[in-house]
mmCIF file of C-alpha atoms in Angstrom:
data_model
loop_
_atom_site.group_PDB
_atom_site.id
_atom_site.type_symbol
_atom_site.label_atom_id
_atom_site.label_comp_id
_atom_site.label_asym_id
_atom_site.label_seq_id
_atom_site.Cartn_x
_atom_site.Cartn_y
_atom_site.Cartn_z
ATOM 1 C CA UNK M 927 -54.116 -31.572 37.770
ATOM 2 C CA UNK M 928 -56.457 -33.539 39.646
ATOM 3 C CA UNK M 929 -58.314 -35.175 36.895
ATOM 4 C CA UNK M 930 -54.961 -35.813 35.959
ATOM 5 C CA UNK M 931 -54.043 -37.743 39.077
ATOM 6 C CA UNK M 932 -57.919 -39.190 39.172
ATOM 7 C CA UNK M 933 -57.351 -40.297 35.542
ATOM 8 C CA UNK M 934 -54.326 -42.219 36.671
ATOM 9 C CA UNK M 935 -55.714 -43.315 39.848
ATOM 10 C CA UNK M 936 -58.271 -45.090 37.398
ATOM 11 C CA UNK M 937 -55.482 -46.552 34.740
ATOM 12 C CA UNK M 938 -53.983 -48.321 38.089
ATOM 13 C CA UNK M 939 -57.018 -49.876 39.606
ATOM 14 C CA UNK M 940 -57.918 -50.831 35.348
ATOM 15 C CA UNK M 941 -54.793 -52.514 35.094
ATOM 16 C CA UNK M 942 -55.030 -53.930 39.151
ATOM 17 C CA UNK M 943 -58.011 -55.231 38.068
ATOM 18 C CA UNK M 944 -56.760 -56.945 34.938
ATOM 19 C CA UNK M 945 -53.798 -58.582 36.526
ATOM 20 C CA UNK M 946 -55.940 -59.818 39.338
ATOM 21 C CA UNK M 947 -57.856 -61.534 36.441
ATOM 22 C CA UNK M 948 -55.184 -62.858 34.379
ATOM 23 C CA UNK M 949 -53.877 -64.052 37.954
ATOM 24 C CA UNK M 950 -57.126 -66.165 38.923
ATOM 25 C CA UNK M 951 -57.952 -67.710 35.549
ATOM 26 C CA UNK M 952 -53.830 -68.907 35.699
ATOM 27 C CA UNK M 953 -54.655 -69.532 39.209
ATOM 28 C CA UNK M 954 -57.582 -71.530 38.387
ATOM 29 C CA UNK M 955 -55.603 -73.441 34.701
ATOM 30 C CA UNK M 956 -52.875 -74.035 37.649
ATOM 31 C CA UNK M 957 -55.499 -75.971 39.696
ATOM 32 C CA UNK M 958 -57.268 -77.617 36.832
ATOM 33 C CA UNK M 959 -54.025 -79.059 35.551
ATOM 34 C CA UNK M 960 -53.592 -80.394 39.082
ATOM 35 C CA UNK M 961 -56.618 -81.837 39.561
ATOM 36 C CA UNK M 962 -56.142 -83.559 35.737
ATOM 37 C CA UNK M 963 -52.712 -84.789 37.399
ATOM 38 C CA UNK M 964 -54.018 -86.223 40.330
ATOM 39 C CA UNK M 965 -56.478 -88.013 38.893
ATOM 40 C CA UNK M 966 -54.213 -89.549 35.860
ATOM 41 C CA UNK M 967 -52.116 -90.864 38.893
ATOM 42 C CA UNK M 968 -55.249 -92.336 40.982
ATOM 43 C CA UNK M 969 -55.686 -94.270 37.785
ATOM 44 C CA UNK M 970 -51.978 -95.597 37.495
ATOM 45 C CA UNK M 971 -52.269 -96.009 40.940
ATOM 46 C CA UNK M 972 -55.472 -98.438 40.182
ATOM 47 C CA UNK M 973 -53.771 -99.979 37.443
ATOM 48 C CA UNK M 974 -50.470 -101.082 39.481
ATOM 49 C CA UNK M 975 -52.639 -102.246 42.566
ATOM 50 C CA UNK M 976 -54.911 -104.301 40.092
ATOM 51 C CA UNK M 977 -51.731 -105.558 38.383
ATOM 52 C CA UNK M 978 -50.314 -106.483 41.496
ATOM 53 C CA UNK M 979 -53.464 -108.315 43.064
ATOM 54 C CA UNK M 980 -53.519 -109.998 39.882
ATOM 55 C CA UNK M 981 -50.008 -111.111 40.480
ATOM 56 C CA UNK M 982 -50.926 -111.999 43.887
ATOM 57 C CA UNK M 983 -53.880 -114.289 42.818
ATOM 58 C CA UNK M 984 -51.823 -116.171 40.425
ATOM 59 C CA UNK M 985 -49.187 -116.826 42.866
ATOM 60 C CA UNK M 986 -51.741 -117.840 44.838
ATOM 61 C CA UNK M 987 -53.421 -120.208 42.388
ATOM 62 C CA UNK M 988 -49.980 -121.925 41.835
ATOM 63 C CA UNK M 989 -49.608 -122.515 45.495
ATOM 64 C CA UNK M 990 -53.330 -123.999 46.018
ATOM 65 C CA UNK M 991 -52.272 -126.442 43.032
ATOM 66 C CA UNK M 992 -49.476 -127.446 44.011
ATOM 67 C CA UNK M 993 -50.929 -128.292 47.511
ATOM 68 C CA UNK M 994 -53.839 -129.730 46.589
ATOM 69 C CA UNK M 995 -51.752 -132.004 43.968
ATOM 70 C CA UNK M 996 -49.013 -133.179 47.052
ATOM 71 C CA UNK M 997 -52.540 -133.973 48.928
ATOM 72 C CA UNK M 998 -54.119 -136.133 46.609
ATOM 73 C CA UNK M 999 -50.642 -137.898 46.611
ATOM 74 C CA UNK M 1000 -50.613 -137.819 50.390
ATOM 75 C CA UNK M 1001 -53.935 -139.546 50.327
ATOM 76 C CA UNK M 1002 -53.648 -141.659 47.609
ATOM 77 C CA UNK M 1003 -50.543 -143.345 50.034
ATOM 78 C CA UNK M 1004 -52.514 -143.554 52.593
ATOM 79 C CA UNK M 1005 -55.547 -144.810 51.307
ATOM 80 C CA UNK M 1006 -52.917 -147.758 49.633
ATOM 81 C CA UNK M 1007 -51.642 -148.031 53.138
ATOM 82 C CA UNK M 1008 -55.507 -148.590 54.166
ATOM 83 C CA UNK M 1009 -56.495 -151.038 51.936
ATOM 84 C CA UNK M 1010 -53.400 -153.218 52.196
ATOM 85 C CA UNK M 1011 -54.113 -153.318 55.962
ATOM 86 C CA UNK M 1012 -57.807 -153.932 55.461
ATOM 87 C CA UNK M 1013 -57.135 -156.972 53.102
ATOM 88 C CA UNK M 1014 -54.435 -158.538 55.223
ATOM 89 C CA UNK M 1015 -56.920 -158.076 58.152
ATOM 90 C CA UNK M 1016 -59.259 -159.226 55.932
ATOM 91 C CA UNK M 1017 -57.471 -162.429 55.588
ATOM 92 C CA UNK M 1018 -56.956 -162.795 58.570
ATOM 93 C CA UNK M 1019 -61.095 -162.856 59.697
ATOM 94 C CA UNK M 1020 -61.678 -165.659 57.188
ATOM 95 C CA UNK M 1021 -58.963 -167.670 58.576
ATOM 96 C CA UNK M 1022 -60.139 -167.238 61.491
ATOM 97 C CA UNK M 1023 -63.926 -168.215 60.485
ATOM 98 C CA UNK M 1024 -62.048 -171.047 58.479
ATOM 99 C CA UNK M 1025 -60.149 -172.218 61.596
ATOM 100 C CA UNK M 1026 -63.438 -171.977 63.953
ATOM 101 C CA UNK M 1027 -65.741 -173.979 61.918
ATOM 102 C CA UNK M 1028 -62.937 -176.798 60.707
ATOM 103 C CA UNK M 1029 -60.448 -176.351 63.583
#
């Protein structure tokens, strides 16, 4: 009777035992498929940010044209402006020379 109840005593812990095994290694696929997960979605993660600062850049590169083109068109004006006041002043100085030695 005892060996009976020792025998069983032994099945339980033998089949404790195995479903405290199965439990861990689905414990530890559970956590390995998690991990895998994680890290798939770090990457998309990457990707998107990369895609977006990409994006960002472009835009970016658009804008700096655009202002650097209405710039050179700024300047380009002004420097017109410049020069047509620098030749009419010019004028003026060798009139004035003109006038001083023959006036």
């Amino acid at each position: 009777m005892a060996s009976k109840s020792v025998e069983k005593i032994l099945e339980a812990e033998s089949a404790a035992d195995k479903l405290n095994s199965e439990a861990r290694h689905k414990a530890e696929e559970i956590v390995r498929e998690a991990e895998k997960n994680a890290a798939l979605n770090v990457q998309k993660k990457l990707a998107e940010a990369k895609s977006e600062t990409e994006k960002i850049r472009n835009s970016n590169g658009e804008k700096l044209a655009e202002y650097s083109r209405t710039a050179e068109q700024e300047c380009s004006k002004k420097l017109a402006e410049i020069r047509s006041i620098a030749e009419s002043n010019s004028e003026k100085a060798v009139m004035s020379i003109i006038d001083s030695f023959f006036g």
